[in-house]
Short mmCIF file of C-alpha atoms and ligand atoms in Angstrom, two decimals:
data_model
loop_
_atom_site.label_atom_id
_atom_site.label_comp_id
_atom_site.label_asym_id
_atom_site.label_seq_id
_atom_site.Cartn_x
_atom_site.Cartn_y
_atom_site.Cartn_z
CA UNK Z 19 0.00 0.00 0.00
CA UNK Z 20 1.20 3.57 -0.60
CA UNK Z 21 1.66 5.65 2.59
CA UNK Z 22 -1.65 6.87 4.08
CA UNK Z 23 -1.55 10.52 3.04
CA UNK Z 24 -0.55 9.66 -0.55
CA UNK Z 25 -3.35 7.13 -0.66
CA UNK Z 26 -5.88 9.69 0.59
CA UNK Z 27 -4.69 12.29 -1.91
CA UNK Z 28 -4.81 9.83 -4.81
CA UNK Z 29 -8.37 8.77 -4.00
CA UNK Z 30 -9.36 12.41 -3.64
CA UNK Z 31 -7.83 13.40 -6.98
CA UNK Z 32 -9.50 10.57 -8.90
CA UNK Z 33 -12.94 11.34 -7.45
CA UNK Z 34 -12.65 15.07 -7.96
CA UNK Z 35 -12.23 14.58 -11.67
CA UNK Z 36 -15.94 13.61 -11.85
CA UNK Z 37 -17.17 16.61 -9.88
CA UNK Z 38 -19.17 19.22 -11.77
CA UNK Z 39 -19.45 21.69 -8.93
CA UNK Z 40 -17.83 22.31 -5.59
CA UNK Z 41 -20.12 23.51 -2.81
CA UNK Z 42 -19.42 24.86 0.66
CA UNK Z 43 -20.99 22.36 3.04
CA UNK Z 44 -21.57 22.63 6.78
CA UNK Z 45 -21.66 19.27 8.56
CA UNK Z 46 -23.32 19.21 11.98
CA UNK Z 47 -21.49 16.82 14.31
CA UNK Z 48 -18.10 15.09 14.22
CA UNK Z 49 -19.33 11.71 15.41
CA UNK Z 50 -18.84 8.74 13.08
CA UNK Z 51 -21.52 10.01 10.68
CA UNK Z 52 -20.03 13.51 10.55
CA UNK Z 53 -16.42 12.51 9.92
CA UNK Z 54 -17.39 9.86 7.39
CA UNK Z 55 -19.52 12.48 5.58
CA UNK Z 56 -16.72 15.01 5.70
CA UNK Z 57 -14.40 12.59 3.97
CA UNK Z 58 -16.92 11.71 1.24
CA UNK Z 59 -17.74 15.37 0.64
CA UNK Z 60 -14.05 16.21 0.35
CA UNK Z 61 -13.53 13.30 -2.02
CA UNK Z 62 -16.24 14.74 -4.26
CA UNK Z 63 -14.46 18.09 -4.25
CA UNK Z 64 -16.63 20.08 -1.84
CA UNK Z 65 -15.40 22.59 0.73
CA UNK Z 66 -16.28 21.26 4.16
CA UNK Z 67 -16.67 22.72 7.64
CA UNK Z 68 -17.66 20.34 10.42
CA UNK Z 69 -19.13 21.84 13.59
CA UNK Z 70 -18.68 19.78 16.72
CA UNK Z 71 -19.79 21.00 20.12
CA UNK Z 72 -17.42 18.76 22.06
CA UNK Z 73 -13.65 18.76 21.88
CA UNK Z 74 -13.11 15.47 20.04
CA UNK Z 75 -14.31 13.42 17.13
CA UNK Z 76 -16.12 10.15 17.92
CA UNK Z 77 -19.60 11.18 19.08
CA UNK Z 78 -20.99 8.71 21.58
CA UNK Z 79 -17.73 6.71 21.44
CA UNK Z 80 -15.88 9.60 23.09
CA UNK Z 81 -16.82 8.21 26.51
CA UNK Z 82 -17.86 10.54 29.33
CA UNK Z 83 -17.83 9.30 32.90
CA UNK Z 84 -20.05 12.15 34.03
CA UNK Z 85 -23.82 12.22 33.94
CA UNK Z 86 -26.41 14.61 35.22
CA UNK Z 87 -27.16 13.37 38.74
CA UNK Z 88 -30.20 15.64 39.00
CA UNK Z 89 -31.66 14.23 35.83
CA UNK Z 90 -31.23 10.46 35.79
CA UNK Z 91 -33.98 10.10 33.21
CA UNK Z 92 -32.03 12.42 30.92
CA UNK Z 93 -34.99 14.65 30.15
CA UNK Z 94 -32.89 17.80 29.97
CA UNK Z 95 -30.48 16.03 27.60
CA UNK Z 96 -27.80 18.27 29.04
CA UNK Z 97 -25.10 15.59 29.20
CA UNK Z 98 -24.10 13.38 26.31
CA UNK Z 99 -24.21 9.83 27.54
CA UNK Z 100 -25.46 6.51 26.25
CA UNK Z 101 -22.19 4.61 26.57
CA UNK Z 102 -21.32 2.95 29.86
CA UNK Z 103 -17.93 2.20 31.36
CA UNK Z 104 -17.80 -1.51 30.53
CA UNK Z 105 -19.60 -1.34 27.19
CA UNK Z 106 -18.30 -3.63 24.48
CA UNK Z 107 -19.54 -3.44 20.90
CA UNK Z 108 -22.55 -5.52 19.98
CA UNK Z 109 -21.21 -6.08 16.46
CA UNK Z 110 -17.98 -7.79 15.48
CA UNK Z 111 -15.32 -5.23 14.68
CA UNK Z 112 -14.73 -6.43 11.10
CA UNK Z 113 -18.41 -5.83 10.32
CA UNK Z 114 -18.42 -2.38 11.93
CA UNK Z 115 -15.42 -1.10 10.00
CA UNK Z 116 -15.48 0.72 6.70
CA UNK Z 117 -14.76 -1.19 3.48
CA UNK Z 118 -11.76 1.03 2.76
CA UNK Z 119 -10.53 1.46 6.34
CA UNK Z 120 -10.61 -1.91 8.04
CA UNK Z 121 -11.37 -2.15 11.76
CA UNK Z 122 -9.47 -5.38 12.24
CA UNK Z 123 -7.47 -6.24 15.30
CA UNK Z 124 -4.31 -5.11 13.51
CA UNK Z 125 -5.29 -1.55 12.70
CA UNK Z 126 -2.68 0.92 13.81
CA UNK Z 127 -3.45 2.04 17.33
CA UNK Z 128 -5.31 -1.13 18.27
CA UNK Z 129 -5.01 -2.00 21.94
CA UNK Z 130 -8.01 -4.26 22.44
CA UNK Z 131 -7.77 -7.12 19.98
CA UNK Z 132 -11.07 -8.75 20.95
CA UNK Z 133 -13.59 -9.23 18.23
CA UNK Z 134 -16.18 -7.29 20.25
CA UNK Z 135 -13.91 -4.64 21.73
CA UNK Z 136 -14.56 -2.10 24.46
CA UNK Z 137 -15.79 1.37 23.53
CA UNK Z 138 -12.37 3.01 23.69
CA UNK Z 139 -11.11 0.79 20.87
CA UNK Z 140 -13.90 2.16 18.65
CA UNK Z 141 -12.87 5.67 19.65
CA UNK Z 142 -9.27 4.87 18.67
CA UNK Z 143 -10.49 3.57 15.31
CA UNK Z 144 -12.47 6.76 14.66
CA UNK Z 145 -9.54 8.97 15.67
CA UNK Z 146 -7.27 6.91 13.40
CA UNK Z 147 -9.76 7.38 10.56
CA UNK Z 148 -9.79 11.16 11.09
CA UNK Z 149 -5.97 11.19 11.17
CA UNK Z 150 -5.53 8.99 8.13
CA UNK Z 151 -7.68 11.20 5.97
CA UNK Z 152 -6.49 14.44 7.57
CA UNK Z 153 -9.96 15.51 8.58
CA UNK Z 154 -9.26 17.38 11.82
CA UNK Z 155 -8.30 20.53 9.95
CA UNK Z 156 -11.92 20.76 8.77
CA UNK Z 157 -13.51 20.45 12.21
CA UNK Z 158 -14.38 23.43 14.40
CA UNK Z 159 -14.45 21.93 17.86
CA UNK Z 160 -16.38 23.47 20.72
CA UNK Z 161 -18.91 24.99 18.32
CA UNK Z 162 -22.58 24.19 18.56
CA UNK Z 163 -24.89 24.75 15.63
CA UNK Z 164 -27.86 26.63 16.99
CA UNK Z 165 -29.90 27.39 13.88
CA UNK Z 166 -29.93 26.65 10.18
CA UNK Z 167 -31.95 29.22 8.28
CA UNK Z 168 -32.80 28.61 4.62
CA UNK Z 169 -31.90 31.44 2.27
CA UNK Z 170 -33.87 31.75 -0.95
CA UNK Z 171 -32.80 33.33 -4.16
CA UNK Z 172 -29.07 33.12 -3.70
CA UNK Z 173 -27.17 31.40 -6.42
CA UNK Z 174 -24.04 29.49 -5.64
CA UNK Z 175 -21.34 29.84 -8.24
CA UNK Z 176 -21.02 27.64 -11.28
CA UNK Z 177 -23.73 25.30 -12.40
CA UNK Z 178 -25.80 25.06 -9.21
CA UNK Z 179 -29.52 25.40 -10.02
CA UNK Z 180 -30.99 28.67 -8.75
CA UNK Z 181 -33.78 26.76 -6.99
CA UNK Z 182 -31.34 25.16 -4.56
CA UNK Z 183 -31.58 26.70 -1.10
CA UNK Z 184 -28.53 28.03 0.68
CA UNK Z 185 -28.19 28.07 4.46
CA UNK Z 186 -27.31 30.59 7.10
CA UNK Z 187 -25.67 28.50 9.82
CA UNK Z 188 -25.69 30.11 13.26
CA UNK Z 189 -23.15 28.75 15.72
CA UNK Z 190 -22.03 29.52 19.26
CA UNK Z 191 -19.08 28.36 21.30
CA UNK Z 192 -20.40 25.40 23.26
CA UNK Z 193 -18.80 26.52 26.54
CA UNK Z 194 -20.82 29.73 26.42
CA UNK Z 195 -24.17 28.20 25.73
CA UNK Z 196 -25.61 29.58 28.91
CA UNK Z 197 -24.45 33.11 28.10
CA UNK Z 198 -26.36 35.68 26.13
CA UNK Z 199 -26.69 35.77 22.36
CA UNK Z 200 -23.58 37.88 21.86
CA UNK Z 201 -21.29 34.95 21.11
CA UNK Z 202 -23.37 33.69 18.20
CA UNK Z 203 -22.00 34.07 14.71
CA UNK Z 204 -23.37 33.08 11.36
CA UNK Z 205 -22.01 32.06 7.97
CA UNK Z 206 -23.60 31.21 4.66
CA UNK Z 207 -23.21 27.69 3.25
CA UNK Z 208 -24.41 26.10 0.03
CA UNK Z 209 -25.55 22.99 1.86
CA UNK Z 210 -25.99 21.45 5.30
CA UNK Z 211 -25.45 17.81 6.21
CA UNK Z 212 -27.06 16.85 9.51
CA UNK Z 213 -25.06 14.21 11.40
CA UNK Z 214 -26.01 15.03 14.98
CA UNK Z 215 -26.75 11.47 16.11
CA UNK Z 216 -29.86 10.22 17.83
CA UNK Z 217 -28.74 8.93 21.19
CA UNK Z 218 -28.86 12.00 23.35
CA UNK Z 219 -32.56 12.56 24.07
CA UNK Z 220 -33.88 9.54 25.96
CA UNK Z 221 -37.43 8.38 25.46
CA UNK Z 222 -38.90 7.45 28.82
CA UNK Z 223 -42.11 5.45 29.07
CA UNK Z 224 -44.79 6.97 31.29
CA UNK Z 225 -46.29 4.23 33.41
CA UNK Z 226 -49.09 4.54 35.96
CA UNK Z 227 -47.84 5.49 39.41
CA UNK Z 228 -44.37 6.41 38.13
CA UNK Z 229 -44.32 9.88 39.68
CA UNK Z 230 -45.12 8.56 43.17
CA UNK Z 231 -42.61 5.69 43.09
CA UNK Z 232 -40.03 6.36 45.84
CA UNK Z 233 -37.21 4.30 44.31
CA UNK Z 234 -34.55 5.42 41.88
CA UNK Z 235 -35.59 5.77 38.23
CA UNK Z 236 -32.86 5.90 35.62
CA UNK Z 237 -32.64 5.75 31.82
CA UNK Z 238 -29.75 3.69 30.43
CA UNK Z 239 -28.52 7.02 29.00
CA UNK Z 240 -27.36 7.97 32.53
CA UNK Z 241 -26.02 4.53 33.45
CA UNK Z 242 -22.24 4.30 33.74
CA UNK Z 243 -21.35 1.66 36.33
CA UNK Z 244 -23.13 -0.99 38.43
CA UNK Z 245 -21.83 0.29 41.82
CA UNK Z 246 -24.96 2.23 42.94
CA UNK Z 247 -27.03 -0.95 42.60
CA UNK Z 248 -24.97 -3.13 44.93
CA UNK Z 249 -27.21 -5.02 47.35
CA UNK Z 250 -30.35 -3.56 45.77
CA UNK Z 251 -33.47 -5.01 44.18
CA UNK Z 252 -33.50 -3.69 40.65
CA UNK Z 253 -35.96 -3.86 37.75
CA UNK Z 254 -34.44 -3.59 34.28
CA UNK Z 255 -37.13 -2.59 31.85
CA UNK Z 256 -36.60 -3.61 28.23
CA UNK Z 257 -34.98 -6.68 26.76
CA UNK Z 258 -33.07 -5.21 23.85
CA UNK Z 259 -29.31 -5.62 23.79
CA UNK Z 260 -28.81 -2.80 26.30
CA UNK Z 261 -31.39 -4.36 28.65
CA UNK Z 262 -29.64 -7.73 28.51
CA UNK Z 263 -26.20 -6.17 28.95
CA UNK Z 264 -27.15 -3.96 31.87
CA UNK Z 265 -29.07 -6.70 33.70
CA UNK Z 266 -25.96 -8.92 33.53
CA UNK Z 267 -23.65 -6.11 34.52
CA UNK Z 268 -25.78 -4.99 37.47
CA UNK Z 269 -26.06 -8.63 38.59
CA UNK Z 270 -22.31 -9.14 38.38
CA UNK Z 271 -21.82 -5.87 40.25
CA UNK Z 272 -23.51 -7.34 43.32
CA UNK Z 273 -27.20 -6.44 43.12
CA UNK Z 274 -29.41 -8.53 45.41
CA UNK Z 275 -31.79 -9.54 42.64
CA UNK Z 276 -32.86 -8.27 39.29
CA UNK Z 277 -36.16 -8.56 37.55
CA UNK Z 278 -35.47 -8.27 33.87
CA UNK Z 279 -37.67 -8.22 30.80
CA UNK Z 280 -37.90 -11.45 28.87
CA UNK Z 281 -38.41 -10.10 25.33
CA UNK Z 282 -36.36 -10.70 22.23
CA UNK Z 283 -32.93 -9.91 23.62
CA UNK Z 284 -32.07 -13.46 24.63
CA UNK Z 285 -31.35 -15.43 27.77
CA UNK Z 286 -29.56 -14.42 30.94
CA UNK Z 287 -26.78 -16.18 32.70
CA UNK Z 288 -26.63 -14.90 36.27
CA UNK Z 289 -28.62 -16.54 39.05
CA UNK Z 290 -29.82 -13.25 40.50
CA UNK Z 291 -31.66 -12.41 37.28
CA UNK Z 292 -35.31 -13.33 37.42
CA UNK Z 293 -37.09 -13.14 34.09
CA UNK Z 294 -40.18 -11.05 34.49
CA UNK Z 295 -43.11 -10.01 32.32
CA UNK Z 296 -43.38 -6.33 31.42
CA UNK Z 297 -43.74 -3.75 34.13
CA UNK Z 298 -47.30 -2.47 34.33
CA UNK Z 299 -47.53 -0.08 37.27
CA UNK Z 300 -45.46 1.59 39.99
CA UNK Z 301 -46.75 2.06 43.53
CA UNK Z 302 -46.01 4.66 46.18
CA UNK Z 303 -45.00 1.95 48.68
CA UNK Z 304 -42.04 0.96 46.49
CA UNK Z 305 -43.68 -2.08 44.92
CA UNK Z 306 -44.49 -2.69 41.28
CA UNK Z 307 -47.09 -4.68 39.37
CA UNK Z 308 -46.13 -6.77 36.35
CA UNK Z 309 -48.18 -7.54 33.25
CA UNK Z 310 -49.26 -10.92 34.64
CA UNK Z 311 -50.68 -9.19 37.73
CA UNK Z 312 -47.92 -10.33 40.09
CA UNK Z 313 -46.45 -7.79 42.49
CA UNK Z 314 -42.84 -7.28 43.57
CA UNK Z 315 -42.28 -5.48 46.88
CA UNK Z 316 -39.40 -3.24 47.98
CA UNK Z 317 -37.99 -2.38 44.59
CA UNK Z 318 -35.04 -0.02 45.04
CA UNK Z 319 -34.48 1.02 41.45
CA UNK Z 320 -35.76 0.73 37.93
CA UNK Z 321 -33.52 1.17 34.88
CA UNK Z 322 -35.24 1.96 31.58
CA UNK Z 323 -33.39 0.18 28.80
CA UNK Z 324 -35.96 0.79 26.16
CA UNK Z 325 -33.53 0.20 23.36
CA UNK Z 326 -30.06 1.16 22.16
CA UNK Z 327 -31.75 1.97 18.98
CA UNK Z 328 -34.18 4.73 18.37
CA UNK Z 329 -37.01 3.09 20.26
CA UNK Z 330 -35.29 4.29 23.44
CA UNK Z 331 -34.31 7.71 22.13
CA UNK Z 332 -35.92 10.63 20.34
CA UNK Z 333 -34.68 12.16 17.11
CA UNK Z 334 -34.10 15.82 17.71
CA UNK Z 335 -33.04 18.67 15.43
CA UNK Z 336 -33.36 21.84 17.53
CA UNK Z 337 -31.31 23.83 14.99
CA UNK Z 338 -34.07 23.35 12.39
CA UNK Z 339 -36.77 24.88 14.60
CA UNK Z 340 -38.71 27.45 12.64
CA UNK Z 341 -38.33 25.56 9.36
CA UNK Z 342 -40.94 23.02 8.31
CA UNK Z 343 -38.90 20.81 6.00
CA UNK Z 344 -39.00 17.92 8.46
CA UNK Z 345 -41.02 17.10 11.53
CA UNK Z 346 -40.52 14.36 14.09
CA UNK Z 347 -43.72 12.54 14.94
CA UNK Z 348 -43.60 9.37 17.00
CA UNK Z 349 -39.95 9.06 15.96
CA UNK Z 350 -40.70 9.34 12.27
CA UNK Z 351 -38.45 12.00 10.76
CA UNK Z 352 -40.30 13.10 7.72
CA UNK Z 353 -40.72 13.52 4.97
CA UNK Z 354 -37.31 12.15 3.98
CA UNK Z 355 -36.63 10.68 0.56
CA UNK Z 356 -34.65 7.48 1.19
CA UNK Z 357 -34.20 8.54 4.87
CA UNK Z 358 -31.92 11.35 3.66
CA UNK Z 359 -33.39 14.24 1.67
CA UNK Z 360 -36.45 16.30 2.70
CA UNK Z 361 -38.02 16.85 -0.76
CA UNK Z 362 -38.80 20.53 -0.15
CA UNK Z 363 -35.20 21.36 0.74
CA UNK Z 364 -33.35 18.76 -1.34
CA UNK Z 365 -30.59 18.43 -2.06
CA UNK Z 366 -28.96 21.11 0.08
CA UNK Z 367 -30.35 19.75 3.35
CA UNK Z 368 -29.48 16.11 3.96
CA UNK Z 369 -29.44 13.73 6.92
CA UNK Z 370 -26.90 10.98 7.57
CA UNK Z 371 -27.50 8.18 10.07
CA UNK Z 372 -31.26 8.12 10.48
CA UNK Z 373 -31.92 4.36 9.92
CA UNK Z 374 -31.45 2.01 12.86
CA UNK Z 375 -30.97 -1.70 13.38
CA UNK Z 376 -28.23 -1.44 10.81
CA UNK Z 377 -24.46 -1.64 10.67
CA UNK Z 378 -23.90 2.10 11.06
CA UNK Z 379 -20.48 3.09 9.71
CA UNK Z 380 -20.56 1.44 6.25
CA UNK Z 381 -24.09 2.73 5.73
CA UNK Z 382 -23.04 6.26 6.73
CA UNK Z 383 -20.41 6.04 4.03
CA UNK Z 384 -22.88 5.06 1.32
CA UNK Z 385 -25.37 7.73 2.35
CA UNK Z 386 -22.66 10.39 2.42
CA UNK Z 387 -21.23 9.33 -0.91
CA UNK Z 388 -24.65 9.68 -2.52
CA UNK Z 389 -25.20 13.10 -0.93
CA UNK Z 390 -21.75 14.25 -2.05
CA UNK Z 391 -22.38 13.15 -5.63
CA UNK Z 392 -25.81 14.74 -5.76
CA UNK Z 393 -24.40 18.04 -4.45
CA UNK Z 394 -21.59 17.83 -7.01
CA UNK Z 395 -24.16 17.52 -9.77
CA UNK Z 396 -22.78 14.10 -10.76
CA UNK Z 397 -26.01 12.30 -9.77
CA UNK Z 398 -29.55 13.66 -10.16
CA UNK Z 399 -32.42 13.33 -7.70
CA UNK Z 400 -35.98 12.76 -8.92
CA UNK Z 401 -38.28 15.84 -8.95
CA UNK Z 402 -39.68 17.14 -5.68
CA UNK Z 403 -43.12 15.70 -6.55
CA UNK Z 404 -41.64 12.29 -7.33
CA UNK Z 405 -39.73 12.23 -4.06
CA UNK Z 406 -42.86 13.25 -2.12
CA UNK Z 407 -44.83 10.52 -3.84
CA UNK Z 408 -42.10 8.00 -3.05
CA UNK Z 409 -42.23 8.91 0.64
CA UNK Z 410 -46.06 8.74 0.64
CA UNK Z 411 -45.92 5.28 -0.96
CA UNK Z 412 -43.34 4.15 1.58
CA UNK Z 413 -45.52 5.29 4.50
CA UNK Z 414 -48.53 3.57 2.92
CA UNK Z 415 -46.59 0.32 2.60
CA UNK Z 416 -45.55 0.49 6.27
CA UNK Z 417 -49.15 1.07 7.29
CA UNK Z 418 -50.42 -1.77 5.11
CA UNK Z 419 -48.00 -4.20 6.71
CA UNK Z 420 -48.76 -3.03 10.24
CA UNK Z 421 -45.39 -1.40 10.94
CA UNK Z 422 -45.81 1.21 13.70
CA UNK Z 423 -44.87 4.81 12.81
CA UNK Z 424 -42.04 4.79 15.35
CA UNK Z 425 -40.39 1.99 13.32
CA UNK Z 426 -40.25 4.05 10.11
CA UNK Z 427 -36.45 4.07 10.11
CA UNK Z 428 -35.94 0.55 11.45
CA UNK Z 429 -34.18 -1.61 8.88
CA UNK Z 430 -34.55 -5.11 10.21
CA UNK Z 431 -35.07 -8.36 8.27
CA UNK Z 432 -32.51 -7.68 5.60
CA UNK Z 433 -33.82 -4.22 4.69
CA UNK Z 434 -30.42 -2.64 5.24
CA UNK Z 435 -28.82 -4.82 2.54
CA UNK Z 436 -31.40 -3.77 -0.03
CA UNK Z 437 -31.11 -0.14 0.96
CA UNK Z 438 -27.31 -0.22 0.91
CA UNK Z 439 -27.30 -1.92 -2.50
CA UNK Z 440 -29.63 0.77 -3.80
CA UNK Z 441 -27.36 3.52 -2.48
CA UNK Z 442 -24.30 1.84 -3.97
CA UNK Z 443 -26.04 1.65 -7.32
CA UNK Z 444 -26.85 5.37 -7.22
CA UNK Z 445 -23.16 6.03 -6.62
CA UNK Z 446 -22.05 3.68 -9.39
CA UNK Z 447 -20.38 1.40 -6.81
CA UNK Z 448 -20.34 -2.36 -6.51
CA UNK Z 449 -22.80 -3.76 -3.94
CA UNK Z 450 -21.28 -4.52 -0.52
CA UNK Z 451 -19.32 -7.72 0.04
CA UNK Z 452 -21.34 -10.80 1.02
CA UNK Z 453 -19.11 -11.71 3.98
CA UNK Z 454 -20.35 -8.71 5.97
CA UNK Z 455 -23.96 -9.79 5.71
CA UNK Z 456 -23.08 -13.40 6.55
CA UNK Z 457 -21.13 -12.37 9.61
CA UNK Z 458 -23.84 -9.97 10.76
CA UNK Z 459 -26.37 -12.78 10.56
CA UNK Z 460 -24.06 -15.23 12.34
CA UNK Z 461 -23.62 -12.67 15.11
CA UNK Z 462 -27.39 -12.19 15.44
CA UNK Z 463 -27.84 -15.95 15.72
CA UNK Z 464 -25.08 -16.25 18.29
CA UNK Z 465 -26.58 -13.42 20.38
CA UNK Z 466 -29.98 -15.09 20.30
CA UNK Z 467 -28.63 -18.34 21.67
CA UNK Z 468 -26.33 -16.80 24.25
CA UNK Z 469 -27.14 -13.17 24.93
CA UNK Z 470 -24.72 -12.75 27.79
CA UNK Z 471 -21.67 -14.56 26.40
CA UNK Z 472 -21.89 -14.18 22.63
CA UNK Z 473 -19.09 -11.62 22.61
CA UNK Z 474 -16.58 -14.21 23.74
CA UNK Z 475 -17.92 -17.14 21.74
CA UNK Z 476 -16.18 -17.87 18.48
CA UNK Z 477 -18.18 -16.82 15.46
CA UNK Z 478 -18.10 -19.13 12.45
CA UNK Z 479 -16.05 -17.60 9.64
CA UNK Z 480 -14.40 -15.01 11.89
CA UNK Z 481 -10.88 -15.53 10.58
CA UNK Z 482 -12.03 -15.50 6.97
CA UNK Z 483 -13.99 -12.31 7.62
CA UNK Z 484 -10.98 -10.59 9.12
CA UNK Z 485 -8.94 -11.61 6.11
CA UNK Z 486 -11.70 -10.48 3.72
CA UNK Z 487 -11.99 -7.12 5.52
CA UNK Z 488 -8.26 -6.57 5.16
CA UNK Z 489 -8.24 -7.52 1.49
CA UNK Z 490 -11.23 -5.27 0.85
CA UNK Z 491 -9.41 -2.35 2.45
CA UNK Z 492 -6.26 -3.03 0.43
CA UNK Z 493 -8.23 -3.14 -2.82
CA UNK Z 494 -9.93 0.14 -1.94
P1 FAD S 24 -23.14 10.35 17.50
O1 FAD S 24 -22.14 9.31 17.79
O2 FAD S 24 -24.19 10.61 18.52
O3 FAD S 24 -22.39 11.72 17.16
C1 FAD S 24 -23.09 12.93 16.96
C2 FAD S 24 -22.15 14.10 17.19
O4 FAD S 24 -22.81 15.32 16.85
C3 FAD S 24 -21.70 14.26 18.63
O5 FAD S 24 -20.30 14.36 18.67
C4 FAD S 24 -22.37 15.55 19.11
O6 FAD S 24 -21.60 16.27 20.05
C5 FAD S 24 -22.49 16.33 17.81
N1 FAD S 24 -23.57 17.31 17.81
C6 FAD S 24 -24.88 17.08 18.05
N2 FAD S 24 -25.59 18.22 17.91
C7 FAD S 24 -24.71 19.19 17.58
C8 FAD S 24 -24.82 20.58 17.30
N3 FAD S 24 -26.01 21.19 17.33
N4 FAD S 24 -23.71 21.27 17.00
C9 FAD S 24 -22.49 20.67 16.95
N5 FAD S 24 -22.32 19.35 17.22
C10 FAD S 24 -23.41 18.62 17.52
N6 FAD S 24 -22.80 1.03 16.58
C11 FAD S 24 -21.94 0.09 16.11
O7 FAD S 24 -21.49 0.15 14.96
N7 FAD S 24 -21.51 -0.92 16.94
C12 FAD S 24 -21.90 -1.03 18.23
O8 FAD S 24 -21.50 -1.95 18.91
C13 FAD S 24 -22.81 -0.04 18.74
N8 FAD S 24 -23.19 -0.07 20.04
C14 FAD S 24 -23.96 0.95 20.53
C15 FAD S 24 -24.28 0.97 21.89
C16 FAD S 24 -25.04 2.00 22.43
C17 FAD S 24 -25.36 2.01 23.88
C18 FAD S 24 -25.53 3.02 21.58
C19 FAD S 24 -26.35 4.14 22.12
C20 FAD S 24 -25.23 3.02 20.23
C21 FAD S 24 -24.45 1.99 19.69
N9 FAD S 24 -24.10 1.96 18.33
C22 FAD S 24 -23.24 1.00 17.85
C23 FAD S 24 -24.65 2.94 17.40
C24 FAD S 24 -23.87 4.27 17.43
O9 FAD S 24 -24.77 5.25 17.69
C25 FAD S 24 -23.16 4.52 16.16
O10 FAD S 24 -22.05 3.66 16.14
C26 FAD S 24 -22.62 5.95 16.00
O11 FAD S 24 -22.08 6.46 17.18
C27 FAD S 24 -23.64 6.95 15.48
O12 FAD S 24 -22.88 8.02 15.00
P2 FAD S 24 -23.46 9.49 14.76
O13 FAD S 24 -22.33 10.29 14.25
O14 FAD S 24 -24.70 9.37 13.95
O15 FAD S 24 -23.94 10.00 16.17
#
């Protein structure tokens, strides 16, 4: 392989030769979606500024030990959380990594060679990615995007259609968010790519009696370590992967007993974990009632693990307040053509990372590549009416098959492969390699049979996948 910077420059030069127009693009967020977008936009020849309110790339993978102790349910969303101290990935690393930047155990900087590594290994991978492609120079750290205001009637230079909106992007230094408006500044951009993540506003179920319950109520967003639950009777609500993980972790941390949901997340290992039907009602005497009518007395704490994925969190775009290009209703962000472009503002407003129950990073790359090509004028979108019709048909198909509105962006049962293949086709790329899908499925199967130990079980085809991931990266 040529040295990294030469490789990056060569890829950039070859892609730029196809670009018709170079736009100034503001990217909101330097989490995985933001830095992956930045790279694709640069490759297509655009001028990129990434705004990141924290001081590092990585998004949720830039672990914070702190949480808001006055707001354990995370309703103020004042502290970025979601990742806990002992979190390990729920996907094998080879699958998570990008096709042209392998996340194998040998990547430079690797310190945790496990196939399902701890969160800080993912952070190292993302920092290595930003270094390799020299992206940090495009990121303005400590800057929060406060508002994006559409500007009509301005033409960008070159061949950009006059109907395309431009954007006034208002930012403020994140440290001064509590101060007055004086610190805000604004700049005009040709386009905005929203990559602000969707794991910072927890969605908390409202159950009867909840307000009067004397015990501790916490969303997994605020959970960091099992220590506060030592010797306690704990209810873990939700049986998604976070529910299963936290029940195990709290049990191993010395809780007296744990009543955990028994849904699709798989089986538990620890003796203290008692499988329980769904929680129905809280009571002021510290007891709770379950769906089968049984009652558990003296409950000390309840942890809401209502999903890693968007079922447990709310999509939120405060910087678009005052515009009506998208709304969020019951966790449907809409209308969005292909989960990316709001037809009325396309293509200069685009969203990366909305689908869930997917392999995130490779999909971010495909979405970003498509956006970058559309903005460059190398790929055309359908008309606004056609996109609106497409979204309406999509909603109708969800309704006809009984899919709840809040699952609009859920891509289970193979939907992500179809969607990714479609995106790749738009970009003129080959469809993704088959090994990734096979390994993803093998991992899902393994998790189903052993939810608490699957991370340390050997996955069939793991060595071949690591080899394939490396070869794929070399070819790229
Ligand atoms: P984020 O990581 O949330 O990053 C968004 C960034 O935008 C943040 O840095 C934030 O500070 C910034 N930002 C937000 N608003 C503004 C603003 N107004 N101005 C400036 N900056 C702003 N994925 C996997 O691939 N493997 C896993 O094993 C896995 N496990 C997970 C476990 C948990 C508990 C959770 C919650 C998620 C997990 N995920 C996993 C999914 C994970 O969310 C994605 O990997 C990825 O972090 C999403 O990237 P993102 O850039 O969309 O969002």
